[in-house]
mmCIF file of C-alpha atoms and ligand atoms in Angstrom:
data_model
loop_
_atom_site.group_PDB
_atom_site.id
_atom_site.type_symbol
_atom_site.label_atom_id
_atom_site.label_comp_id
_atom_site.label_asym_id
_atom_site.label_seq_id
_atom_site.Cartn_x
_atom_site.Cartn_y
_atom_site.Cartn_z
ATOM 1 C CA UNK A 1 -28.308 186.367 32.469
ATOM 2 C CA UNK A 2 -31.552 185.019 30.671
ATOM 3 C CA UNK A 3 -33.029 186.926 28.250
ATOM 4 C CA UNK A 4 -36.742 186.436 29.692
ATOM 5 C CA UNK A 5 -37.768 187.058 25.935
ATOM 6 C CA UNK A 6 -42.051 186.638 25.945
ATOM 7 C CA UNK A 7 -44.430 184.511 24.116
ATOM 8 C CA UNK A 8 -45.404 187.770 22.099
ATOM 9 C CA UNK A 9 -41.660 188.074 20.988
ATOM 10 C CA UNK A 10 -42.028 184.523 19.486
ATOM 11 C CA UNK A 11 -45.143 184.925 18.003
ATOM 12 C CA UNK A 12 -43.784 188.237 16.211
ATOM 13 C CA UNK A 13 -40.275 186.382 15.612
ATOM 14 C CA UNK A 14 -42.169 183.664 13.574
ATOM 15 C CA UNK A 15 -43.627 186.435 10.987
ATOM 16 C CA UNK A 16 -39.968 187.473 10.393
ATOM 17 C CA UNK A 17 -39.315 183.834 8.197
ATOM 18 C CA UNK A 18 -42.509 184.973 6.084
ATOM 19 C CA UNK A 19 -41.935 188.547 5.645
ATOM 20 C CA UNK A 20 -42.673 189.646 1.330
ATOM 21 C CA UNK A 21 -40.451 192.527 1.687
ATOM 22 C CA UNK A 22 -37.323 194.609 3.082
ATOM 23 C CA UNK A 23 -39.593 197.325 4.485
ATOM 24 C CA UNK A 24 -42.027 194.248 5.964
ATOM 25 C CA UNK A 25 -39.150 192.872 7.470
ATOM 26 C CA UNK A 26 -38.317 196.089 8.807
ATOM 27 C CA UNK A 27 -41.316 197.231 10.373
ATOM 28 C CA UNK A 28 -41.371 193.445 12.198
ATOM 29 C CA UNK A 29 -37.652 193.878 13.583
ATOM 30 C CA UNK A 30 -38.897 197.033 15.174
ATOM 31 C CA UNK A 31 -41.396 195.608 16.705
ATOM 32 C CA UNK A 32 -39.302 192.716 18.277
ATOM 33 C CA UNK A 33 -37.358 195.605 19.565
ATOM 34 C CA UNK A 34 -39.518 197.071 20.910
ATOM 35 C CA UNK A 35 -40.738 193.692 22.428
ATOM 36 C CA UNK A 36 -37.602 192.699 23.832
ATOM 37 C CA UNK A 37 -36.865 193.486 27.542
ATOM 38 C CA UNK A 38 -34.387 195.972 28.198
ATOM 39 C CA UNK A 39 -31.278 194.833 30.914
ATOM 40 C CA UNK A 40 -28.005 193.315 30.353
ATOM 41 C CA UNK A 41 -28.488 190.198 29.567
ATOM 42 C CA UNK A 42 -30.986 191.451 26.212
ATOM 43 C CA UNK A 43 -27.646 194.046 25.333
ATOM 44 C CA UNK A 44 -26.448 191.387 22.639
ATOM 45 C CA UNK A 45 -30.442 190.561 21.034
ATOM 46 C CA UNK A 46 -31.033 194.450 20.898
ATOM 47 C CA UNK A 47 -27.239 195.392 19.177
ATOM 48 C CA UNK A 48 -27.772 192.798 16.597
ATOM 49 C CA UNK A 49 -31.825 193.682 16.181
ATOM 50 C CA UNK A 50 -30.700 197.237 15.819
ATOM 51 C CA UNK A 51 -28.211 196.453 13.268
ATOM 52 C CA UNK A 52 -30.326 194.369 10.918
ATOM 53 C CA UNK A 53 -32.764 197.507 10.608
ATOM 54 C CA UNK A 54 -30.321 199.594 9.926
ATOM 55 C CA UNK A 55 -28.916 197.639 7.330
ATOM 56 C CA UNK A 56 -32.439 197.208 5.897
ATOM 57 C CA UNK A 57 -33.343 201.016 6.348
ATOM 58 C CA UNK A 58 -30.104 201.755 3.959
ATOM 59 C CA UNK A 59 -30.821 199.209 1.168
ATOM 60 C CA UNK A 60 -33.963 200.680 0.883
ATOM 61 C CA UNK A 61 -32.932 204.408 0.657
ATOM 62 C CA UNK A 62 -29.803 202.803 -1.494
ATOM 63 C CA UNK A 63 -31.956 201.029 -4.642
ATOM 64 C CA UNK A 64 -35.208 200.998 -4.389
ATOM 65 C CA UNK A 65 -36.905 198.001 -5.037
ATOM 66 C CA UNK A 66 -38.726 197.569 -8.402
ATOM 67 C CA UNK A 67 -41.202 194.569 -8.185
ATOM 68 C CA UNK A 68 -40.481 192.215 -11.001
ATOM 69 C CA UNK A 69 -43.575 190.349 -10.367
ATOM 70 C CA UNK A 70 -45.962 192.803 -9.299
ATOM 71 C CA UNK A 71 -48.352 190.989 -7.401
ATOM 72 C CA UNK A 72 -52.571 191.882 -8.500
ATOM 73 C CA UNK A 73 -55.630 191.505 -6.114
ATOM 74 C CA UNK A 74 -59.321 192.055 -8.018
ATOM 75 C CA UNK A 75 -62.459 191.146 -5.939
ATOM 76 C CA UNK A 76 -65.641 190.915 -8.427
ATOM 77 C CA UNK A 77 -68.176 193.203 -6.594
ATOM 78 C CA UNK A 78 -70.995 191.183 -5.102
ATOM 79 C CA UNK A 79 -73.627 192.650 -2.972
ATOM 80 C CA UNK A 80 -74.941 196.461 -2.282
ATOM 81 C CA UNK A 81 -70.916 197.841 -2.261
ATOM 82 C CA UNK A 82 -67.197 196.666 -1.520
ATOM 83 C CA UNK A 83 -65.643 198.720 1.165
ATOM 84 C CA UNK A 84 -61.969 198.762 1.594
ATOM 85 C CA UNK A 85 -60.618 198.474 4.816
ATOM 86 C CA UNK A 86 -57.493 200.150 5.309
ATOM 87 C CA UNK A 87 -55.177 201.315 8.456
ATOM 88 C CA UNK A 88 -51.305 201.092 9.821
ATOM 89 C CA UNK A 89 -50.440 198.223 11.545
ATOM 90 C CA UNK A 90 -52.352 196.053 14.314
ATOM 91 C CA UNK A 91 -55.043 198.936 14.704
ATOM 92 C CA UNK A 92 -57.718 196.008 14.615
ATOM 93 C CA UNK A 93 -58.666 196.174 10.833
ATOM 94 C CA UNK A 94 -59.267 192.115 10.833
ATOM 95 C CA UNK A 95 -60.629 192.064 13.885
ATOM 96 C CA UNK A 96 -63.773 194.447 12.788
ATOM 97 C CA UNK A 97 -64.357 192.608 9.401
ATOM 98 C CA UNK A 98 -64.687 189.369 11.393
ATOM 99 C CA UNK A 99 -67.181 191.618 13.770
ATOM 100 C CA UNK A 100 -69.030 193.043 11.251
ATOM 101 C CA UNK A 101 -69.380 189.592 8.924
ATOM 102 C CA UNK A 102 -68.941 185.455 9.353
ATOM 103 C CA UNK A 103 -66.089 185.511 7.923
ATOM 104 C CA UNK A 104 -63.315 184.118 10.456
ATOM 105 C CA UNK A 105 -59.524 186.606 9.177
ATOM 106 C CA UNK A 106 -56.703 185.831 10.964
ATOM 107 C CA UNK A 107 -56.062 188.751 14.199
ATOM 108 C CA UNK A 108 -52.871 188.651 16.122
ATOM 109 C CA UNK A 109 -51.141 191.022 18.604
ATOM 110 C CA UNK A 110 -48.204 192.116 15.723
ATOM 111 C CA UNK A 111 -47.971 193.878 12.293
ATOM 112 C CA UNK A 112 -48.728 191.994 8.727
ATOM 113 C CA UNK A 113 -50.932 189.555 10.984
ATOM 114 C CA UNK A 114 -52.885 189.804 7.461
ATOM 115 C CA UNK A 115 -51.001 189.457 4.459
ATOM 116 C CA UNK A 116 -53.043 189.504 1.453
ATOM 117 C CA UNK A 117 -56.843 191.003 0.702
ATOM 118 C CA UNK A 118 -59.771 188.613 2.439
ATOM 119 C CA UNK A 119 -63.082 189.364 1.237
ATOM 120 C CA UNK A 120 -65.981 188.756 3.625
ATOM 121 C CA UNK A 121 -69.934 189.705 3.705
ATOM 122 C CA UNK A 122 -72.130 192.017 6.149
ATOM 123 C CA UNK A 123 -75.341 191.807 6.614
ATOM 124 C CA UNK A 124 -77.252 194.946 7.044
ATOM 125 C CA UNK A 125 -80.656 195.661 7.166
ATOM 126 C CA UNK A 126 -81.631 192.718 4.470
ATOM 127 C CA UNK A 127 -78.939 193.858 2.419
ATOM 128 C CA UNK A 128 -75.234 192.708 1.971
ATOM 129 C CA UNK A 129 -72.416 194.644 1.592
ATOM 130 C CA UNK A 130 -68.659 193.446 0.664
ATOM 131 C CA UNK A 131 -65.772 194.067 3.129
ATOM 132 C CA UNK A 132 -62.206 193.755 2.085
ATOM 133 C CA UNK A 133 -59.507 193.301 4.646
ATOM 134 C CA UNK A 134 -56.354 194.575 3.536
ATOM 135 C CA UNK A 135 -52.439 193.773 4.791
ATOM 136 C CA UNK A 136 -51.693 197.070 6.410
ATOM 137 C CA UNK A 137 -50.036 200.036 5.493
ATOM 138 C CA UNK A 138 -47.458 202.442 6.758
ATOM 139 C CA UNK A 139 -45.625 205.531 4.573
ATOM 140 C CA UNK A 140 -42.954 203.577 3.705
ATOM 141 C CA UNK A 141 -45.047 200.215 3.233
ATOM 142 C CA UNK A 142 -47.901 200.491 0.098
ATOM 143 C CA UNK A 143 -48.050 198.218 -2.394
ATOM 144 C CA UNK A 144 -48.928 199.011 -5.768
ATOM 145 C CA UNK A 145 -52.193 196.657 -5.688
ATOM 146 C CA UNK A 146 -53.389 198.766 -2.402
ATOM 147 C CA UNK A 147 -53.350 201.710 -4.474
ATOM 148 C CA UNK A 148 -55.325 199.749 -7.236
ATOM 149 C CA UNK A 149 -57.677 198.489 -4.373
ATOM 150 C CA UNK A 150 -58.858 201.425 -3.510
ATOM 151 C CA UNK A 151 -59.453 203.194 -7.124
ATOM 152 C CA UNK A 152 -62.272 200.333 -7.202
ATOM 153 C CA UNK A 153 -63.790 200.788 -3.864
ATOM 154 C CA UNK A 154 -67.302 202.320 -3.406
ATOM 155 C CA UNK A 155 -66.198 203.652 -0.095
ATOM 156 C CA UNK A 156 -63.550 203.264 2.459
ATOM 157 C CA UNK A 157 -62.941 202.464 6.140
ATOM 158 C CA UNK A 158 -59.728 203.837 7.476
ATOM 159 C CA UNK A 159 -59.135 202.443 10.831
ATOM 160 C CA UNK A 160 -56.630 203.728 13.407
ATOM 161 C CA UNK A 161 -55.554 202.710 16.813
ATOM 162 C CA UNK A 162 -57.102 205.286 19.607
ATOM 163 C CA UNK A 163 -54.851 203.811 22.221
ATOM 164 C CA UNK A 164 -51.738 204.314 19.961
ATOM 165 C CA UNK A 165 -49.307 207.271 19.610
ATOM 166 C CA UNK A 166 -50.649 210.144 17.704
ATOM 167 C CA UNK A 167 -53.543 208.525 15.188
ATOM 168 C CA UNK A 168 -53.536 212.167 14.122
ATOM 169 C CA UNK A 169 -50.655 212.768 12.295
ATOM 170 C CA UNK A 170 -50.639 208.628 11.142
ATOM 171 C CA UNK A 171 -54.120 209.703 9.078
ATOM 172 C CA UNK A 172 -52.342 212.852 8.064
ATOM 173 C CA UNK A 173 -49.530 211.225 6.382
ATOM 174 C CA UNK A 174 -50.697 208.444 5.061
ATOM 175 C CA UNK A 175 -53.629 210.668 3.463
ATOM 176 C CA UNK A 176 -50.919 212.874 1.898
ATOM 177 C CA UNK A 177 -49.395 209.279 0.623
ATOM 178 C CA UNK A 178 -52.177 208.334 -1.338
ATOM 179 C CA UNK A 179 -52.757 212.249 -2.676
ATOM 180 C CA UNK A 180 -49.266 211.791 -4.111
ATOM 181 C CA UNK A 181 -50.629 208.636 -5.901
ATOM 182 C CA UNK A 182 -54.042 210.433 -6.849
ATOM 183 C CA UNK A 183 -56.103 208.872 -4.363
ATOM 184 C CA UNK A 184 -58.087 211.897 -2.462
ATOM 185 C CA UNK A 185 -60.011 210.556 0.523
ATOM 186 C CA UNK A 186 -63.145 212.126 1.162
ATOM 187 C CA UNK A 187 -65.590 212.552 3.792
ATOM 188 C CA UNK A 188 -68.809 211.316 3.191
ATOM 189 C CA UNK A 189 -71.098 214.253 2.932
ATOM 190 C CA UNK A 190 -68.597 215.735 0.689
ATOM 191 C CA UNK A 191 -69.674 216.335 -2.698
ATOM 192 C CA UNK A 192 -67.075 214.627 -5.089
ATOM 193 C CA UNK A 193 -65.301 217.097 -7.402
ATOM 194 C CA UNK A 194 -65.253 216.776 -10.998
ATOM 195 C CA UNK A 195 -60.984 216.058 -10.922
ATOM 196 C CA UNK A 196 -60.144 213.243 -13.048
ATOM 197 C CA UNK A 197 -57.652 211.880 -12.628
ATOM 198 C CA UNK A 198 -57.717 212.250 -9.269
ATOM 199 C CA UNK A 199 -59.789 208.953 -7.514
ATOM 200 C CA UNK A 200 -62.138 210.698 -4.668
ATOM 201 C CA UNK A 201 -63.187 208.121 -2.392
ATOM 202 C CA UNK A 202 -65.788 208.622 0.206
ATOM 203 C CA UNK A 203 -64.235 207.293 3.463
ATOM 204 C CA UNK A 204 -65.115 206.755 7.030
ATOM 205 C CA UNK A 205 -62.545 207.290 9.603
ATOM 206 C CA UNK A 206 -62.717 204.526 11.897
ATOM 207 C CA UNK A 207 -60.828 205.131 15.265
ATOM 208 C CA UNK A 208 -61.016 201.791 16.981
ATOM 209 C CA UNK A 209 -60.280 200.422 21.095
ATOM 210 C CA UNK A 210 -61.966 202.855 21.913
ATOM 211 C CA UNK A 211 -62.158 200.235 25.354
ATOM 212 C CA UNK A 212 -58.623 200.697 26.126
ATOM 213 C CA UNK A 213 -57.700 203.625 29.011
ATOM 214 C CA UNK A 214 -56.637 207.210 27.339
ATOM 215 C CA UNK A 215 -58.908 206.196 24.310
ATOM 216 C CA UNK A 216 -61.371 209.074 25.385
ATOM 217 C CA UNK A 217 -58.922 211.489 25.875
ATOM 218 C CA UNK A 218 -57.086 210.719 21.935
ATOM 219 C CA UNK A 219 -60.274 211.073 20.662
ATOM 220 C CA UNK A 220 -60.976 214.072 21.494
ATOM 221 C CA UNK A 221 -57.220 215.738 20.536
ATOM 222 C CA UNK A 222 -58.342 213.531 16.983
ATOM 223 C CA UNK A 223 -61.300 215.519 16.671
ATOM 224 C CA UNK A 224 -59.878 218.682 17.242
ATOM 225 C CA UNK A 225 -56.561 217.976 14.893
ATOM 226 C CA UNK A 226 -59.044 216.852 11.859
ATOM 227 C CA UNK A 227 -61.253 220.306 12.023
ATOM 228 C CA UNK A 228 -64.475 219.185 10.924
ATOM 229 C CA UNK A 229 -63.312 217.485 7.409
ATOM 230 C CA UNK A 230 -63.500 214.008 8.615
ATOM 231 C CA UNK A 231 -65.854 212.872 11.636
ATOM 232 C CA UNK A 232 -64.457 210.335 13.156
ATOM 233 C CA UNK A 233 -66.247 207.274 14.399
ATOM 234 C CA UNK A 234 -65.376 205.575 18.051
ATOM 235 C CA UNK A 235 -65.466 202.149 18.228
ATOM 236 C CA UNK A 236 -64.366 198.792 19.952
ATOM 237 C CA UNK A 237 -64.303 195.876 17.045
ATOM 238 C CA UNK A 238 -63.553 193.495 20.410
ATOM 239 C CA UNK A 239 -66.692 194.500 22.353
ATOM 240 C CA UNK A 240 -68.704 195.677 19.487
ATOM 241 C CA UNK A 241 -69.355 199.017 21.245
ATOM 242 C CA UNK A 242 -70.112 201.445 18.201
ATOM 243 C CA UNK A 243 -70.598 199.163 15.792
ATOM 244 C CA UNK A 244 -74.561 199.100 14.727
ATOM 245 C CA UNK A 245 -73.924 202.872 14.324
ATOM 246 C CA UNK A 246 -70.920 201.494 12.202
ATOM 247 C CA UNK A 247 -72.989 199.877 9.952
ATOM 248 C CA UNK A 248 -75.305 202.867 9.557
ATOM 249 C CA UNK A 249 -72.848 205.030 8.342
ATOM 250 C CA UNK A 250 -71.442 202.398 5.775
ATOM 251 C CA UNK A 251 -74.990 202.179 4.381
ATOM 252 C CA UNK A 252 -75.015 205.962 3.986
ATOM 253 C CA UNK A 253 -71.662 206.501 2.540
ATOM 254 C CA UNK A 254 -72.502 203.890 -0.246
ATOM 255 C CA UNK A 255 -75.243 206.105 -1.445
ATOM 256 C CA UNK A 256 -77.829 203.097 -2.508
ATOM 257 C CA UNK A 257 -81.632 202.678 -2.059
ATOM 258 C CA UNK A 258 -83.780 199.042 -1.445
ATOM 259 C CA UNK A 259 -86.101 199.122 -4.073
ATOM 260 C CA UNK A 260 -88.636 195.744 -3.929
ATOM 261 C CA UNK A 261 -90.334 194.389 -7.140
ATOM 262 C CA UNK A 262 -93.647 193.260 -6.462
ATOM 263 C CA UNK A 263 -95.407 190.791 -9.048
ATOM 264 C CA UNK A 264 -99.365 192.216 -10.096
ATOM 265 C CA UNK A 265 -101.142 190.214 -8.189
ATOM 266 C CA UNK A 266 -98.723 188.986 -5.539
ATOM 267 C CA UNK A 267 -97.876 189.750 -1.704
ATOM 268 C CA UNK A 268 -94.452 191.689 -2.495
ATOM 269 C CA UNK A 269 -91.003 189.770 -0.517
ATOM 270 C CA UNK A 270 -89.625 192.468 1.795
ATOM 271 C CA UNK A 271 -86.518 190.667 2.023
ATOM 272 C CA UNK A 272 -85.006 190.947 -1.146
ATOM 273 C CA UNK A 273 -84.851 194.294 -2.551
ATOM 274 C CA UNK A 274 -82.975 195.082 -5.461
ATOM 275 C CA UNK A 275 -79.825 198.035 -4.295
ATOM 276 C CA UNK A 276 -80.395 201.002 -7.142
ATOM 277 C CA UNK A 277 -77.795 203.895 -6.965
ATOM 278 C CA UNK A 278 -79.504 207.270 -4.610
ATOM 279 C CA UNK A 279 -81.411 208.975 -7.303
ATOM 280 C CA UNK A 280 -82.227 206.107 -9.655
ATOM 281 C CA UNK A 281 -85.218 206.154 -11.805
ATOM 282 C CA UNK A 282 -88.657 203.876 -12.543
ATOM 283 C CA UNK A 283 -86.470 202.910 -15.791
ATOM 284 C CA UNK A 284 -83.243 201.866 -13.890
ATOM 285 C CA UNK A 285 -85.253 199.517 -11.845
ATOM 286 C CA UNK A 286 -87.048 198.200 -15.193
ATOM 287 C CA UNK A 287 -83.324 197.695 -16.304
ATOM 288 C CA UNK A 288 -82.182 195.997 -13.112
ATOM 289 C CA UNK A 289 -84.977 193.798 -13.035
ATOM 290 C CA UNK A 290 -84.808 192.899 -17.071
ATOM 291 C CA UNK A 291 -84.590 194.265 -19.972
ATOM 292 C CA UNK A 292 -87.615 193.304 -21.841
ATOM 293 C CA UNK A 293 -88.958 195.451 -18.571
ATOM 294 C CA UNK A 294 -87.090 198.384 -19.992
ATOM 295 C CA UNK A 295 -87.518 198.100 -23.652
ATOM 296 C CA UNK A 296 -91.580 197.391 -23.266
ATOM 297 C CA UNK A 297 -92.770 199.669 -19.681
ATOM 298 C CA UNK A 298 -95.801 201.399 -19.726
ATOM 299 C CA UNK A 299 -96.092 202.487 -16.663
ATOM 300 C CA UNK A 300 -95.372 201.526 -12.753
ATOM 301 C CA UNK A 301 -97.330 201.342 -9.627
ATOM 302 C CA UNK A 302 -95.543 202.925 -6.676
ATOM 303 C CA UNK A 303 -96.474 201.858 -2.873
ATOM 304 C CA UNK A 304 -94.141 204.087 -0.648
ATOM 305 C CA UNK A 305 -93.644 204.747 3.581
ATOM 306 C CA UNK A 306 -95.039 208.194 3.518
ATOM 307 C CA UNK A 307 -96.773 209.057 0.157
ATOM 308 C CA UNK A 308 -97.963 206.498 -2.513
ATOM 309 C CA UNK A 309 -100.253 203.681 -2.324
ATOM 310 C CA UNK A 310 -100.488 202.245 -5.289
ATOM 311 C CA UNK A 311 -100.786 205.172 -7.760
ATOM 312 C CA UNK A 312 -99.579 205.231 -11.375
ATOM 313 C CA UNK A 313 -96.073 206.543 -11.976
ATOM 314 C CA UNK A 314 -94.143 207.210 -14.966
ATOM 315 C CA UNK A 315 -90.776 205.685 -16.528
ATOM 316 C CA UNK A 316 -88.667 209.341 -15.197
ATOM 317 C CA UNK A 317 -90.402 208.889 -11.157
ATOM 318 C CA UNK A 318 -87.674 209.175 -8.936
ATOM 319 C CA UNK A 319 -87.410 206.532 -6.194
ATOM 320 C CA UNK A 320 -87.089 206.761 -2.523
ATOM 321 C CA UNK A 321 -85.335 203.706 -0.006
ATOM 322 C CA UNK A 322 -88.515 201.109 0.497
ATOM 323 C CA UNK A 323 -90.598 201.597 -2.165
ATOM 324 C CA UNK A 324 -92.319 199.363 -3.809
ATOM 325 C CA UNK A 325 -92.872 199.200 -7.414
ATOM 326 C CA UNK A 326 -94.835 197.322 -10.001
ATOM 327 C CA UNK A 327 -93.475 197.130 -13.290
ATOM 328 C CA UNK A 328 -96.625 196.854 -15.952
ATOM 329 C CA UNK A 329 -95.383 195.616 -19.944
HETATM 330 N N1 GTP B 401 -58.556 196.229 23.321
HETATM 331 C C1 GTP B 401 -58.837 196.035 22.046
HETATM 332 N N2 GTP B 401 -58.013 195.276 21.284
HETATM 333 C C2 GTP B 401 -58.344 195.090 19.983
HETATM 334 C C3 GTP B 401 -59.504 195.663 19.402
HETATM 335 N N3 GTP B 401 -59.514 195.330 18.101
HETATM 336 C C4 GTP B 401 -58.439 194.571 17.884
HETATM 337 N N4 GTP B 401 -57.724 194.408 19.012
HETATM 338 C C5 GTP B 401 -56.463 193.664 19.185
HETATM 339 O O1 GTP B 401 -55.470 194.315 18.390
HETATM 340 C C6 GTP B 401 -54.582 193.349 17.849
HETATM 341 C C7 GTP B 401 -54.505 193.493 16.342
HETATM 342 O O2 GTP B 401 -55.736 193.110 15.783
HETATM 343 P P1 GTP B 401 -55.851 192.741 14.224
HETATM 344 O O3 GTP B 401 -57.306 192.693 13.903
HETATM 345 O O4 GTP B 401 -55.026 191.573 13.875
HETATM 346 O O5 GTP B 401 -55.189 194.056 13.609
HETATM 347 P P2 GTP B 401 -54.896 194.385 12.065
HETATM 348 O O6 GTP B 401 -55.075 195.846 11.891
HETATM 349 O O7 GTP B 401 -55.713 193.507 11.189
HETATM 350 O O8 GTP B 401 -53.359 194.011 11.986
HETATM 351 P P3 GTP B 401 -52.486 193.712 10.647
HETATM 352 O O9 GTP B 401 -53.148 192.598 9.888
HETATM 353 O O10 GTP B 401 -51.166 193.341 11.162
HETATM 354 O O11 GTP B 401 -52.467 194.979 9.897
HETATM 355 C C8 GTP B 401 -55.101 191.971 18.310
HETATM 356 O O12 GTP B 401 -54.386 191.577 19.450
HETATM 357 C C9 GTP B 401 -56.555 192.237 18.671
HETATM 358 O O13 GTP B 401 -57.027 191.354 19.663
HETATM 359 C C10 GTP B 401 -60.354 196.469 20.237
HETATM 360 O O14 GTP B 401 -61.374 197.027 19.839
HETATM 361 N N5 GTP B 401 -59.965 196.619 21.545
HETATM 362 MG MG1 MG B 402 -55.179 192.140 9.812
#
């Protein structure tokens, strides 16, 4: 009888030769099993599938694998932030970075489509902010540069599938996986505890295909099972439904301002501000812009959207997103 194996099987199959590790390999052979059809003439594919994961599933509780060669993956920050984007398996993490930036990842309909970091760049309002696509993770599966990853990160995305089985307790566990590792994910109007050294990350929950049927329906049982800690945002990376509002809350989370320096005497360029921390000073712009700004400033001009117009401020003013400011020497 023919096995009437599909063109998804193959795809997935040809992952299998690439595969890093024994839990990679794993999590692949369970999804061809779960690929291949089930009848009589599949009975041989599915005995020997089933065998090779159990085989792998007791090496790994045997001996645990200690990486000789531990791989490393550093992205110098460029732009207003990096964000990490992390998630299990095929929830669509590559598939919203190449949404939300030019940059072109690899997507595919099985697990470790991506296999290491890929940076990219989104635009937002006429700022930049860095994206990192990440090779996915599962309780079993995190490498020891994930972990590192994310102690960098100004902020998180962690994306989950709304059409898959129970995104609920997949957030729950895997949160509980990083705690073990000191990695506390936050919400984003949290205020960030004074712990070290535990690593609080501010973190959106992303919950994506939100296009798919019983997506409204998961949604709402996610809600409910993650109280109010984490608000969870609904969105379709394929259709770009929820994504502007996306974007919004990534600029929030990272906490910056757009401060522009305008010249004495010049017609100030709106499209290049300078990204200051929330909070940030006269003085930290003088330092951002240069330091012989710092060392000799006498005093600023301010031009705001609500109050100032060009008053005099001093070195300790506290700036607002938008303003203005001319640094006098
Ligand atoms: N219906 C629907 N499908 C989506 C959406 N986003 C991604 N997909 C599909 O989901 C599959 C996985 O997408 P990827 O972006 O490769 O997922 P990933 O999380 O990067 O996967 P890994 O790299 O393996 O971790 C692909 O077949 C995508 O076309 C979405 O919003 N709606
Ligand atoms: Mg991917």
């Amino acid at each position: 009888m023919p096995a009437n194996l599909t063109p998804q099987y193959f795809e997935t199959e040809k992952k299998l030769k690439t595969a890093k590790t024994p839990q990679e390999k794993r999590i692949i052979l369970e999804e061809l099993l779960s690929l291949v059809p089930k009848h009589k003439g599949t009975e041989k594919l599915q005995a020997l599938l089933k065998t090779k994961i159990a085989k792998l599933k007791s090496t790994a509780q045997k001996k645990p694998t200690i990486a000789k060669h531990a791989l490393t993956f550093h992205f110098d920050k460029t732009g207003a932030g990096q964000i990490i984007l992390i998630g299990p398996p095929n929830v669509g993490k590559s598939m919203l970075v190449k949404s939300l930036s030019n940059a072109n990842p690899e997507i595919g309909d099985y697990p470790f489509t991506t296999r290491t970091p890929y940076p990219a760049m989104m635009e937002y309002k006429n700022i930049q902010i860095q994206l990192i696509d990440t090779p996915p993770i599962t309780p079993e599966y995190i490498e020891a540069w994930h972990y590192e990853l994310l102690k960098d990160a100004d902020g998180i995305l962690f994306l989950v599938d709304l059409s898959g089985p129970s995104p609920a307790d997949i957030i729950q566990t895997l949160l509980a996986k990083l705690k073990e590792k000191k990695i506390e994910l936050i919400a984003e109007d949290q205020e960030i505890p004074s712990g070290f050294p535990v690593y609080y990350k501010k973190t959106l929950i992303v919950v994506n295909k939100k296009d798919l049927p019983s997506a409204e329906e998961n949604y709402n049982v996610l809600k409910k099972a993650l109280e109010s800690k984490f608000n969870p945002i609904p969105v379709s990376a394929s259709s770009g439904d929820g994504l502007e509002y996306l974007k919004e809350r990534i600029f929030s989370m990272l906490h910056v301002i757009r401060v522009y320096s305008k010249i004495p005497g010049k017609k100030v360029n709106l499209n290049d501000p300078y990204t200051l921390k929330k909070g940030s000073s006269v003085m930290t712009m003088a330092k951002t812009v240069h330091k012989d700004f710092s060392q000799n400033l006498k005093y600023a001009r301010i031009w705001s959207k609500s109050k100032y117009q060009g008053q005099k401020v001093n070195r300790n003013h506290i700036l607002e997103d938008e303003d203005i400011i001319e640094l006098h020497i």
